[in-house]
PDB file of C-alpha atoms in Angstrom:
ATOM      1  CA  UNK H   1     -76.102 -28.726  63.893  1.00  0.00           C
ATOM      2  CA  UNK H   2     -76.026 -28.003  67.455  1.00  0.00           C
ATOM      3  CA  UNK H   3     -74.395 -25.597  70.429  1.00  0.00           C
ATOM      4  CA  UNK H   4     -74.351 -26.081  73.756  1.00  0.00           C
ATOM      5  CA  UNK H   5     -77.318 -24.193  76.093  1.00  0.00           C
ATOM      6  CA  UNK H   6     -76.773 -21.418  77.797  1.00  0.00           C
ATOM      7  CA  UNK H   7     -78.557 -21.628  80.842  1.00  0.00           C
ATOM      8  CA  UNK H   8     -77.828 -19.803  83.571  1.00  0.00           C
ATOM      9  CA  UNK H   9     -79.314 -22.434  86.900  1.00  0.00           C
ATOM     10  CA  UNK H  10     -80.684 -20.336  89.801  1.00  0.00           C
ATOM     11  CA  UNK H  11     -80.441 -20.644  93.854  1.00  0.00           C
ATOM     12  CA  UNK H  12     -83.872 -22.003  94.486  1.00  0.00           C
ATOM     13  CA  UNK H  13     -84.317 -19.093  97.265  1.00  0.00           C
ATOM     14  CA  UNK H  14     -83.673 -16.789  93.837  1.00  0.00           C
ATOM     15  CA  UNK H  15     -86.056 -19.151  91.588  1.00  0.00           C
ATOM     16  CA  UNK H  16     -88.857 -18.661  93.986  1.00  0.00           C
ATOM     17  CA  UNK H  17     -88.416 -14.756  94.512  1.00  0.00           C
ATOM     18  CA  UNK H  18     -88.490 -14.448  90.660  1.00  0.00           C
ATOM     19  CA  UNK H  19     -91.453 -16.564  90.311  1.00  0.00           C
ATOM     20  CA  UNK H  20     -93.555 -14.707  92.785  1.00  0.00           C
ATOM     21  CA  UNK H  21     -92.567 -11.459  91.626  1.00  0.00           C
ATOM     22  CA  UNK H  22     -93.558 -12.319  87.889  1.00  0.00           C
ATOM     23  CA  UNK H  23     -96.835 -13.503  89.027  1.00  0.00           C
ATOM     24  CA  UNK H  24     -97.315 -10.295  90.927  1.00  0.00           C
ATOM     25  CA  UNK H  25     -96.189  -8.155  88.192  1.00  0.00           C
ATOM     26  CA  UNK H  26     -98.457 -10.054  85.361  1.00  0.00           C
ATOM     27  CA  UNK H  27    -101.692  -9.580  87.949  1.00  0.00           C
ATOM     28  CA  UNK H  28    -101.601  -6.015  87.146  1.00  0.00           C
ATOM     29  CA  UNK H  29    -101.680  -6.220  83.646  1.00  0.00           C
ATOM     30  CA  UNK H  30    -105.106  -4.832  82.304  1.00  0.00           C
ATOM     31  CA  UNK H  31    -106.295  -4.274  78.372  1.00  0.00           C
ATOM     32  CA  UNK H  32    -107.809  -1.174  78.067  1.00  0.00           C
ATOM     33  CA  UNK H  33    -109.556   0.508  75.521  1.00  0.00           C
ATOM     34  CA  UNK H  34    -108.258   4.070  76.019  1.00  0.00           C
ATOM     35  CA  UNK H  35    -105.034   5.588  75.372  1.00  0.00           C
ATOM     36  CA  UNK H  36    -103.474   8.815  75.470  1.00  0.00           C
ATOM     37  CA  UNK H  37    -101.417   9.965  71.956  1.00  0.00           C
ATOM     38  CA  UNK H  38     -98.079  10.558  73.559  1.00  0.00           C
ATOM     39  CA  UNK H  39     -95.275   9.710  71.954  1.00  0.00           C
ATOM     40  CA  UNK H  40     -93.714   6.302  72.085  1.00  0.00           C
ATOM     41  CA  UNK H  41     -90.016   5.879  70.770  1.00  0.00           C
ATOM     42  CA  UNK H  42     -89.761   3.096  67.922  1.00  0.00           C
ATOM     43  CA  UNK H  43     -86.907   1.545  69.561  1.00  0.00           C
ATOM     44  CA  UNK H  44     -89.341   0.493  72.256  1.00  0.00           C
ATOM     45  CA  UNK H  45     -91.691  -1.011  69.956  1.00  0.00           C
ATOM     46  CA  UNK H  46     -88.258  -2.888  68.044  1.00  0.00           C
ATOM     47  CA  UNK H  47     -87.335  -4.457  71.678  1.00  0.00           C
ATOM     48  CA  UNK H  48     -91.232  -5.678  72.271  1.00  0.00           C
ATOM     49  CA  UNK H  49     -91.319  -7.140  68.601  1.00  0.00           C
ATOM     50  CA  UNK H  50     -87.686  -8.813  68.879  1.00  0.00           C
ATOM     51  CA  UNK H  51     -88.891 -10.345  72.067  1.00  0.00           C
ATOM     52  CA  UNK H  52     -91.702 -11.666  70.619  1.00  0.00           C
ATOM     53  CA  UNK H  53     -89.763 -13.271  67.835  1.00  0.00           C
ATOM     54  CA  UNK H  54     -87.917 -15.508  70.427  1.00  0.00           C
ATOM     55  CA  UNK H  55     -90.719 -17.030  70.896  1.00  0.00           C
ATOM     56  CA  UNK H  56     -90.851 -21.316  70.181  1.00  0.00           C
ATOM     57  CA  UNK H  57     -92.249 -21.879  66.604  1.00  0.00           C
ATOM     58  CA  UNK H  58     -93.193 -25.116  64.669  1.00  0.00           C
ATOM     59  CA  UNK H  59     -90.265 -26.165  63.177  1.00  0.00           C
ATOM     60  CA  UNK H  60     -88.498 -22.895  64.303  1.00  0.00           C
ATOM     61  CA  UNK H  61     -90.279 -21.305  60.956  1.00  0.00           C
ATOM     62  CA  UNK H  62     -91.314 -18.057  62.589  1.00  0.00           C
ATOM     63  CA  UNK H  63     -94.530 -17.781  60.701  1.00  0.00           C
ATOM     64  CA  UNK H  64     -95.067 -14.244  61.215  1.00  0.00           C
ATOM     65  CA  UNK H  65     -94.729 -10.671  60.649  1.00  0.00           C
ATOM     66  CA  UNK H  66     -95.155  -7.897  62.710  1.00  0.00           C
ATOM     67  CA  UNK H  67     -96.258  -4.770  61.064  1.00  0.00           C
ATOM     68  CA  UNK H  68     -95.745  -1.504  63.070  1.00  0.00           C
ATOM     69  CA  UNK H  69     -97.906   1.638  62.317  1.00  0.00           C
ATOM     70  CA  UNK H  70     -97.676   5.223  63.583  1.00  0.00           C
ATOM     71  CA  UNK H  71     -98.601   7.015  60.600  1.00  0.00           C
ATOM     72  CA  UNK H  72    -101.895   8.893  61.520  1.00  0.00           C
ATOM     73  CA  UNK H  73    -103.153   8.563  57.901  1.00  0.00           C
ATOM     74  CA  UNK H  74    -102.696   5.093  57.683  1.00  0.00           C
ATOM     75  CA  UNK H  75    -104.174   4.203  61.188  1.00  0.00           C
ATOM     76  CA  UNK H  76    -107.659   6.524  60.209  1.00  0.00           C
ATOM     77  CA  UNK H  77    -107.775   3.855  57.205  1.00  0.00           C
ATOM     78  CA  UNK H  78    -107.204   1.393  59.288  1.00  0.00           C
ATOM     79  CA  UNK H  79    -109.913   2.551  62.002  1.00  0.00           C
ATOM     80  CA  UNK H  80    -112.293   3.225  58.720  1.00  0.00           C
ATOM     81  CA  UNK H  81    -112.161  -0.169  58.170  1.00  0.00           C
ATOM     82  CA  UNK H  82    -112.411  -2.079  61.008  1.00  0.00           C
ATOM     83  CA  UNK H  83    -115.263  -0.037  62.184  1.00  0.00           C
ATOM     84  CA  UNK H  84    -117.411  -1.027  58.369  1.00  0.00           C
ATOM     85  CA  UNK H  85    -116.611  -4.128  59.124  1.00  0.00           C
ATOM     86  CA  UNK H  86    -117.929  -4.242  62.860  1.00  0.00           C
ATOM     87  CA  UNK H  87    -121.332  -2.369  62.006  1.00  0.00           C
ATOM     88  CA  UNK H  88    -121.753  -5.307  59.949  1.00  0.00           C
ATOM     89  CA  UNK H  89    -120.691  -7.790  62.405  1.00  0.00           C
ATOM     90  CA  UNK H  90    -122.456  -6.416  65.100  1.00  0.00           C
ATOM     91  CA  UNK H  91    -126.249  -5.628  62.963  1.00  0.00           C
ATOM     92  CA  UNK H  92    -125.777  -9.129  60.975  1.00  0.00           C
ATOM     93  CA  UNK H  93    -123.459 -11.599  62.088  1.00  0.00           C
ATOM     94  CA  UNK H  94    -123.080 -11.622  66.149  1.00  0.00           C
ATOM     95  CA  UNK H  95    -125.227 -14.306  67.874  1.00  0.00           C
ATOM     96  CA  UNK H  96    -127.245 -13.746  71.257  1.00  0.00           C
ATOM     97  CA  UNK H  97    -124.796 -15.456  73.322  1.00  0.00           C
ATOM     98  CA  UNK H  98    -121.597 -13.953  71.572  1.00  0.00           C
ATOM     99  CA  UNK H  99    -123.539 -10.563  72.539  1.00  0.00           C
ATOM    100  CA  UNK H 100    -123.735 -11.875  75.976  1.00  0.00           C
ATOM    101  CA  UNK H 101    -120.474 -12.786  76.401  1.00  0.00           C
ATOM    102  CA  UNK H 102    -119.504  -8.953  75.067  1.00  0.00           C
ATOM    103  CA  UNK H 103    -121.713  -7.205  77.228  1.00  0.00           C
ATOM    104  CA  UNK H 104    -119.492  -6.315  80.518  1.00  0.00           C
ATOM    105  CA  UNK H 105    -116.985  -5.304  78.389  1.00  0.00           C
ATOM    106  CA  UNK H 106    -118.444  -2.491  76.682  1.00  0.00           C
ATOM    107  CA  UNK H 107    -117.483  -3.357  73.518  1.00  0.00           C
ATOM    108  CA  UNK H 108    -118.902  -1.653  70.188  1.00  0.00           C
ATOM    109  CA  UNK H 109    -118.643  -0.493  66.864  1.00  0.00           C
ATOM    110  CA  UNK H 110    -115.904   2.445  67.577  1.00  0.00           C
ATOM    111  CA  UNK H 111    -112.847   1.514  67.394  1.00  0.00           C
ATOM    112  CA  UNK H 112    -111.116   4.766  68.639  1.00  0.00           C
ATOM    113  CA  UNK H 113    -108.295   3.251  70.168  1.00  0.00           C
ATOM    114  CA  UNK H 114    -107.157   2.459  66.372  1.00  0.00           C
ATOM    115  CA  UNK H 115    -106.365   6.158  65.664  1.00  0.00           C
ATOM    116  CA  UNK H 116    -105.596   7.325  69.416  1.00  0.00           C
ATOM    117  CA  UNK H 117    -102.591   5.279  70.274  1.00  0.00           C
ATOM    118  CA  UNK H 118     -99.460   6.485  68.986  1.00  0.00           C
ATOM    119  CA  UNK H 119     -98.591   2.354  67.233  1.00  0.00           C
ATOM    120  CA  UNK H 120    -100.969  -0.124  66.002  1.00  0.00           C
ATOM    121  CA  UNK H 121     -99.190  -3.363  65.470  1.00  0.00           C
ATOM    122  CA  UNK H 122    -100.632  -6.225  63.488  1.00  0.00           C
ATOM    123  CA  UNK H 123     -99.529  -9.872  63.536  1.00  0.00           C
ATOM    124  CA  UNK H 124     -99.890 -11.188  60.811  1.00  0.00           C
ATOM    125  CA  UNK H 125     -99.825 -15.563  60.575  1.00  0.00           C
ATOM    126  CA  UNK H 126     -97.885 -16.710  57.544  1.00  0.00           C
ATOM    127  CA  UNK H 127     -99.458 -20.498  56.865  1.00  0.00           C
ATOM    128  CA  UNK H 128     -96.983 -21.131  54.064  1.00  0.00           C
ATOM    129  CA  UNK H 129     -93.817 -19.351  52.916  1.00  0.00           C
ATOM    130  CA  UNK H 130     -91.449 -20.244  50.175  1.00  0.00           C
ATOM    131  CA  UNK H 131     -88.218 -22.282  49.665  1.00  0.00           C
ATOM    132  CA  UNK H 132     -84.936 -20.192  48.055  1.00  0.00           C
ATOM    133  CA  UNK H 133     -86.014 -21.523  44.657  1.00  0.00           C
ATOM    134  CA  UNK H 134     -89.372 -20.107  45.392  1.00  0.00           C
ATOM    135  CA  UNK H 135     -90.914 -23.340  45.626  1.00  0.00           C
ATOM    136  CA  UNK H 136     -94.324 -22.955  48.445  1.00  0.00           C
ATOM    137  CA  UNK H 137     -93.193 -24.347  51.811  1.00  0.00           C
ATOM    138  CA  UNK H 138     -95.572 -25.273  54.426  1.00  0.00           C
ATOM    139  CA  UNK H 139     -95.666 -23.514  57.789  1.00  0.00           C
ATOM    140  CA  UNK H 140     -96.504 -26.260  61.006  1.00  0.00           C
ATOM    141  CA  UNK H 141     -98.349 -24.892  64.011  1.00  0.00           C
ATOM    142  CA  UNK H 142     -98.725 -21.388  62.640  1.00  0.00           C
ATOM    143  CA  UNK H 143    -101.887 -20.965  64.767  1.00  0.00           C
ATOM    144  CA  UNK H 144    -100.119 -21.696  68.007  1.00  0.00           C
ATOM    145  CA  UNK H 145     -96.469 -20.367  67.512  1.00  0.00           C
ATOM    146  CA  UNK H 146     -98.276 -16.962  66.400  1.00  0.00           C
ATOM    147  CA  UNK H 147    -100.220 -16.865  69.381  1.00  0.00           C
ATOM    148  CA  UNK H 148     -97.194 -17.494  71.884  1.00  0.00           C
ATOM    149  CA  UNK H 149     -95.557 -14.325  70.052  1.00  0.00           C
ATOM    150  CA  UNK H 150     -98.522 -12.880  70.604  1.00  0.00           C
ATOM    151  CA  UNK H 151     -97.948 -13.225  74.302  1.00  0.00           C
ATOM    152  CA  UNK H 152     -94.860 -12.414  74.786  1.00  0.00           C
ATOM    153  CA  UNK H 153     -95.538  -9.246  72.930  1.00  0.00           C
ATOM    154  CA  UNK H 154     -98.136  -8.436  75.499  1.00  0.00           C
ATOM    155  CA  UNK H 155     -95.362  -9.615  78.188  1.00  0.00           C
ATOM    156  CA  UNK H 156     -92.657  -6.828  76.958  1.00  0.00           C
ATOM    157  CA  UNK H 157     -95.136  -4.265  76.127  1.00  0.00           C
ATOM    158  CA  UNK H 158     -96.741  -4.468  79.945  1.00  0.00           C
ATOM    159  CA  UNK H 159     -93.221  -4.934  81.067  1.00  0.00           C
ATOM    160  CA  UNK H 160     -92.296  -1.530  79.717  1.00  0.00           C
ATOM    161  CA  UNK H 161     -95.117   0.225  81.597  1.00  0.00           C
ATOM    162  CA  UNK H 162     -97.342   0.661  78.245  1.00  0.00           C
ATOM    163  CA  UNK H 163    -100.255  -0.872  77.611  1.00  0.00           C
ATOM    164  CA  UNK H 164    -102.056  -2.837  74.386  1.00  0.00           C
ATOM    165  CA  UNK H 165    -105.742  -4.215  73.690  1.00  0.00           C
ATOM    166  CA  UNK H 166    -105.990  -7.659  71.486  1.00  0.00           C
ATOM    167  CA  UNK H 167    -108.530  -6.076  68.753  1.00  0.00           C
ATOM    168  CA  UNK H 168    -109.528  -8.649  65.744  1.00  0.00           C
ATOM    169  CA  UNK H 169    -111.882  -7.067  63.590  1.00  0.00           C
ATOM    170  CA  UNK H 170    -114.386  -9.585  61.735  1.00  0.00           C
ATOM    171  CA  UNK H 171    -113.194 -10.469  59.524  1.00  0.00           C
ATOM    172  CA  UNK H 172    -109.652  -8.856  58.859  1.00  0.00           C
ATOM    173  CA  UNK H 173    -109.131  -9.552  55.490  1.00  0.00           C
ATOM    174  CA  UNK H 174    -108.909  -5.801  54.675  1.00  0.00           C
ATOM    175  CA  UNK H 175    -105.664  -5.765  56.592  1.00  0.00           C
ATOM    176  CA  UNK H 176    -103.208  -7.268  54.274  1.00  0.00           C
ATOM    177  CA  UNK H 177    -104.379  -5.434  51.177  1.00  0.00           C
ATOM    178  CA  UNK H 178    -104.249  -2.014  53.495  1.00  0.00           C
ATOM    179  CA  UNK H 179    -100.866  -2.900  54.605  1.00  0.00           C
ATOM    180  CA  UNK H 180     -99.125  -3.864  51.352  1.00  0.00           C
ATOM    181  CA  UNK H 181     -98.671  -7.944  52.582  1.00  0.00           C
ATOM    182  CA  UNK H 182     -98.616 -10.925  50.645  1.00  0.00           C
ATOM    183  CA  UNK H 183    -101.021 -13.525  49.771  1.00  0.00           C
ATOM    184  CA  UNK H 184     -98.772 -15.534  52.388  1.00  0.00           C
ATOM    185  CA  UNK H 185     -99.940 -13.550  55.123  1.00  0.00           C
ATOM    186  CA  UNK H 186    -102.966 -13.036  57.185  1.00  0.00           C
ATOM    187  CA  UNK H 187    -103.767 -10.743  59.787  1.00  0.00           C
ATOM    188  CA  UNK H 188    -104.094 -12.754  63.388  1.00  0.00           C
ATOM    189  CA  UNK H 189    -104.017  -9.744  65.660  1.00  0.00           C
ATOM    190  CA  UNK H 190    -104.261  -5.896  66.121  1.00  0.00           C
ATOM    191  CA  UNK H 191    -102.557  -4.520  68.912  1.00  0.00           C
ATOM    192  CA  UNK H 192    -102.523  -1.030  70.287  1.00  0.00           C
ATOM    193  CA  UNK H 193     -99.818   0.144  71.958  1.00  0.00           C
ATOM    194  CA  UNK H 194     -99.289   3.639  73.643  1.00  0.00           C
ATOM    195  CA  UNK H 195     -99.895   4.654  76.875  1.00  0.00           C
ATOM    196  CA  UNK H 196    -103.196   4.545  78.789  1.00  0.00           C
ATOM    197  CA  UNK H 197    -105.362   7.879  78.438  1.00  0.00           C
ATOM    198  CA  UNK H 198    -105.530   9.920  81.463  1.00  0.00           C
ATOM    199  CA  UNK H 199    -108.671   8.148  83.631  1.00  0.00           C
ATOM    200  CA  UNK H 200    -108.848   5.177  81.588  1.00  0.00           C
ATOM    201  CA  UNK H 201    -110.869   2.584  83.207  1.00  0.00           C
ATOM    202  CA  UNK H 202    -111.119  -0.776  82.796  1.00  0.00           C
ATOM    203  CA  UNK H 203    -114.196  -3.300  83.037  1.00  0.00           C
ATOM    204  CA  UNK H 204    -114.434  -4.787  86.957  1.00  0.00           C
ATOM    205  CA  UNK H 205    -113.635  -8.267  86.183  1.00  0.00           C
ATOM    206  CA  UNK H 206    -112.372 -11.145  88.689  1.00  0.00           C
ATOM    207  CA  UNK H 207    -109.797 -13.713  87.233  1.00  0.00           C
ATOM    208  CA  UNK H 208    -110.387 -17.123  87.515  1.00  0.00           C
ATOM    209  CA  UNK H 209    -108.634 -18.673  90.433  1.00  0.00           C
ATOM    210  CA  UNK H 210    -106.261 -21.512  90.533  1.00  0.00           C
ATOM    211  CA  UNK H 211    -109.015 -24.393  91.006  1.00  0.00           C
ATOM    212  CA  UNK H 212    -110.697 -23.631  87.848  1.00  0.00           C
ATOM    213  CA  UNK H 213    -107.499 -23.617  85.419  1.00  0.00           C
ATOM    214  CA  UNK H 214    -104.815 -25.793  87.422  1.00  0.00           C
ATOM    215  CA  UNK H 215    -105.036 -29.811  87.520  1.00  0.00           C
ATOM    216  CA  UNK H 216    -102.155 -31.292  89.675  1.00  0.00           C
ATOM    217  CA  UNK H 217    -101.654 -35.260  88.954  1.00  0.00           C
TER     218      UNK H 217
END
């Protein structure tokens, strides 16, 4: 079954002024590391996660769930965790290059932005889910339609003046037994979300420019 589009066709004068001031607005977004414990209101949080669930999905399955945490108990497990897991990570598993790679971002085994910002939401990837009869049903592209929801998070949450930091903790396994989720489901993505601490600072890092990620044919 089908319905017609909506679509809404802009002046290209309007198209263009749009498109510029998107690109301008994105170019400021930063991921920081440090965030202040004020209060952010739920609802704000329910908009970001509703906009990320319009993103395009495999087969329109939606193969995720967005868990959203302000308890302060709950987030000091969560930060107890994630940090065991990345002194192991860091003193056993990490290769020379992946240090490398780390090193002008001053990452490390604390993980205070876990229990300082007022939300932690985790994405959780759901490979499979389950017909009405309760039969398994595969998932299709659950790698890639979780990740575009993971953007467009990011896109609402920077849009709404907050900030958020990707975290993935290595591995994350501990996530879905900590939050209570299903075999179905496993964690993709910890976000942050609050706003940024009073003199947070971010690493000094240039973007690649357009001839390094942009083929025209």
């Amino acid at each position: 079954m089908f319905e017609p589009l909506v679509h809404e066709r802009l002046a290209p004068d309007e198209s263009a002024a749009r498109a510029a001031d998107f690109d301008a607005h994105m170019q400021r977004r930063r991921t920081t590391r440090h965030f202040s414990p004020d209060a952010v209101p739920r609802e704000w949080i329910a908009h970001a996660i509703r906009a990320a669930g319009s993103a395009p999905s495999g087969a329109h399955q939606q193969p995720w769930t967005f868990v959203a945490v302000s308890d302060p108990l709950l987030k000091q497990r969560m930060r107890d965790a994630a940090e065991a897991e990345e002194r192991r990570f860091y003193a056993e598993l990490i290769t020379d290059e992946w240090r490398e790679a780390l090193a002008p971002l001053g990452t490390d085994t604390v993980k205070t932005h876990l229990t300082d910002a007022p939300w932690v939401v985790v994405l959780f990837r759901q490979p499979y889910g389950f017909h009405a009869d309760g039969r398994k049903r595969t998932h299709y592209y659950t790698q890639e339609s979780c990740g575009i929801a993971a953007g467009m998070f990011i896109t609402a949450v920077h849009t709404m003046g907050l900030v958020t930091l990707t975290h993935t903790p290595s591995p994350m396994g501990f996530l879905g037994e900590l939050l209570e989720r299903p075999a179905n489901e496993k964690a993709f993505l910890v976000m942050p979300v609050g706003y940024p601490a009073p003199g947070a600072c971010v690493p000094s890092l240039t973007r690649k420019d357009d001839a390094a990620t942009v083929v025209w044919r």
